[in-house]
Amino acid sequence: MTKGAMLYEGKAKQVFETDNPNEVIVRFKDDATAFNAQKKGNFDLKGEMNNAITTLIFEYLNTKGIPTHFIKKLDEREQLVKRVHIIPLEMVVRNYVAGSMAQRLGVEEGIKSPVTIFDLCYKRDDLGDPLINDHHAVFLGAATYEELDEMYELTSDINDILIDLFDKMNIILVDFKIELGKDSEGKIILADEISPDTCRLWDKDTMMKLDKDRFRRDLGGVTEAYVEIYERLKKVLQK
Ligand code: UDP
């Protein structure tokens, strides 16, 4: 397998083609951005940690029957994945109130929701990834109602598995964002990453934030938090 031209560069990752048209290489960068890239930073080990954490989580989800794009980890920064067409919708799941929901609705951060809350955002950087609903998504041609049903079901299954996994790590899964894509056969599968960049993770005993909010809110210890998540993940998965 050879690495070809760069197909895409995002805020935290690059994507390269390979000699197989159905496979691409994802490279995780140390760059961090927040607030629609208005705030920028760079943290040693962040790329390595997000690659390692996403690898362990996607492998675990695969064993639980969740279809993902993950094929294998190649090195510290890179992984080989199935090429997909990313569905331009961010699936956000909230178990506790935090971040933009707390602000938008004037609710205190940290309240546990009695129901699982699903937000849908339209992936458009130039618009700041606006919050939309199912009808907007269908209007925009991003997905059909049937596909949305399937996407919510998959997202909910992933939430159930991850709540349990993080619980074993003594961590509360507050909220997270995933991206889904269609593979070469049109099947909807999990893509992108699951890492402290895309989840809010709070230590159960101390409520310490072990995620990207350390960067967003200038709390310090960004790298240390990502390393801590990786260490706890390795321990519960016995890796
Ligand atoms: N999130 C993400 N990418 C985004 C927006 C949100 O990974 O472009 C994640 C974020 O890390 C959090 C969850 O989705 O775990 C909910 O984020 P929220 O809508 O509260 O927005 P934020 O406060 O992160 O701007």
Short mmCIF file of C-alpha atoms in Angstrom, two decimals, residues 3-118:
data_model
loop_
_atom_site.label_atom_id
_atom_site.label_comp_id
_atom_site.label_asym_id
_atom_site.label_seq_id
_atom_site.Cartn_x
_atom_site.Cartn_y
_atom_site.Cartn_z
CA LYS A 3 0.51 6.82 0.20
CA GLY A 4 -0.62 9.11 -2.59
CA ALA A 5 -1.66 12.74 -2.90
CA MET A 6 -3.40 14.66 -0.14
CA LEU A 7 -7.13 14.73 -0.91
CA TYR A 8 -8.24 17.01 1.88
CA GLU A 9 -6.91 18.98 4.81
CA GLY A 10 -9.16 19.82 7.71
CA LYS A 11 -8.55 21.55 11.03
CA ALA A 12 -7.20 18.50 12.85
CA LYS A 13 -6.65 15.87 10.14
CA GLN A 14 -5.36 15.30 6.64
CA VAL A 15 -6.62 12.64 4.23
CA PHE A 16 -4.40 10.96 1.61
CA GLU A 17 -5.29 8.66 -1.25
CA THR A 18 -3.77 5.18 -1.53
CA ASP A 19 -3.35 2.81 -4.48
CA ASN A 20 -6.70 1.27 -3.48
CA PRO A 21 -9.59 3.53 -4.59
CA ASN A 22 -11.73 2.30 -1.68
CA GLU A 23 -9.18 3.10 1.04
CA VAL A 24 -7.63 6.35 2.30
CA ILE A 25 -5.10 7.28 4.96
CA VAL A 26 -6.10 9.67 7.76
CA ARG A 27 -3.27 11.62 9.43
CA PHE A 28 -3.94 13.24 12.81
CA LYS A 29 -2.34 16.65 13.37
CA ASP A 30 -1.32 18.32 16.64
CA ASP A 31 -3.33 21.42 15.72
CA ALA A 32 -6.32 22.38 17.82
CA THR A 33 -9.06 24.81 16.83
CA ALA A 34 -12.20 25.97 18.60
CA PHE A 35 -15.08 28.37 18.04
CA ASN A 36 -15.14 27.72 14.29
CA ALA A 37 -11.33 28.07 14.04
CA GLN A 38 -11.23 31.53 15.64
CA LYS A 39 -9.04 30.09 18.40
CA LYS A 40 -5.96 28.10 17.40
CA GLY A 41 -3.36 26.06 19.26
CA ASN A 42 -0.92 23.19 18.89
CA PHE A 43 -0.25 20.46 21.43
CA ASP A 44 2.53 17.88 21.40
CA LEU A 45 1.13 14.35 21.32
CA LYS A 46 -2.44 15.45 20.53
CA GLY A 47 -2.36 13.88 17.05
CA GLU A 48 -0.82 10.68 18.40
CA MET A 49 -3.31 10.47 21.25
CA ASN A 50 -6.36 11.07 19.04
CA ASN A 51 -5.11 8.47 16.56
CA ALA A 52 -4.53 5.95 19.37
CA ILE A 53 -7.81 6.72 21.18
CA THR A 54 -9.91 6.62 17.98
CA THR A 55 -8.24 3.32 17.06
CA LEU A 56 -9.10 1.68 20.40
CA ILE A 57 -12.67 3.02 20.37
CA PHE A 58 -13.42 2.11 16.74
CA GLU A 59 -11.93 -1.39 17.21
CA TYR A 60 -14.09 -1.82 20.31
CA LEU A 61 -17.22 -0.58 18.50
CA ASN A 62 -16.46 -3.03 15.66
CA THR A 63 -16.44 -5.91 18.16
CA LYS A 64 -19.87 -4.71 19.36
CA GLY A 65 -21.31 -4.85 15.83
CA ILE A 66 -21.09 -1.15 14.94
CA PRO A 67 -19.99 -0.69 11.30
CA THR A 68 -17.08 1.76 11.05
CA HIS A 69 -14.64 2.97 8.39
CA PHE A 70 -11.64 1.84 10.47
CA ILE A 71 -9.30 -0.74 8.91
CA LYS A 72 -6.01 -0.49 10.82
CA LYS A 73 -3.60 1.82 12.58
CA LEU A 74 -0.52 2.40 10.43
CA ASP A 75 1.76 4.34 12.76
CA GLU A 76 1.72 6.94 15.56
CA ARG A 77 -0.21 9.48 13.50
CA GLU A 78 -1.90 7.56 10.71
CA GLN A 79 -4.67 5.07 10.18
CA LEU A 80 -6.03 3.31 7.11
CA VAL A 81 -9.80 3.66 6.66
CA LYS A 82 -12.48 2.83 4.11
CA ARG A 83 -13.20 5.67 1.78
CA VAL A 84 -16.68 7.04 2.41
CA HIS A 85 -18.83 9.92 1.28
CA ILE A 86 -19.27 11.88 4.47
CA ILE A 87 -22.92 12.76 5.10
CA PRO A 88 -22.80 16.54 5.74
CA LEU A 89 -24.52 16.26 9.12
CA GLU A 90 -22.97 16.24 12.59
CA MET A 91 -24.79 13.90 14.94
CA VAL A 92 -24.47 15.33 18.46
CA VAL A 93 -25.60 13.30 21.47
CA ARG A 94 -26.07 14.81 24.93
CA ASN A 95 -26.44 12.85 28.16
CA TYR A 96 -25.71 15.90 30.33
CA VAL A 97 -26.20 19.58 29.53
CA ALA A 98 -23.03 21.43 28.49
CA GLY A 99 -21.50 23.75 25.93
CA SER A 100 -23.70 25.32 23.29
CA MET A 101 -26.90 23.73 24.66
CA ALA A 102 -26.34 25.24 28.11
CA GLN A 103 -25.78 28.64 26.51
CA ARG A 104 -28.59 28.47 23.98
CA LEU A 105 -31.25 27.36 26.44
CA GLY A 106 -29.97 29.17 29.54
CA VAL A 107 -29.57 25.91 31.45
CA GLU A 108 -26.84 25.24 33.99
CA GLU A 109 -23.98 23.09 32.73
CA GLY A 110 -23.73 19.66 34.33
CA ILE A 111 -27.43 18.76 34.68
CA LYS A 112 -28.11 15.14 33.74
CA SER A 113 -30.84 14.90 31.11
CA PRO A 114 -33.65 12.39 31.79
CA VAL A 115 -33.74 11.70 28.04
CA THR A 116 -30.98 11.28 25.48
CA ILE A 117 -30.82 14.49 23.44
CA PHE A 118 -29.90 14.36 19.75
#
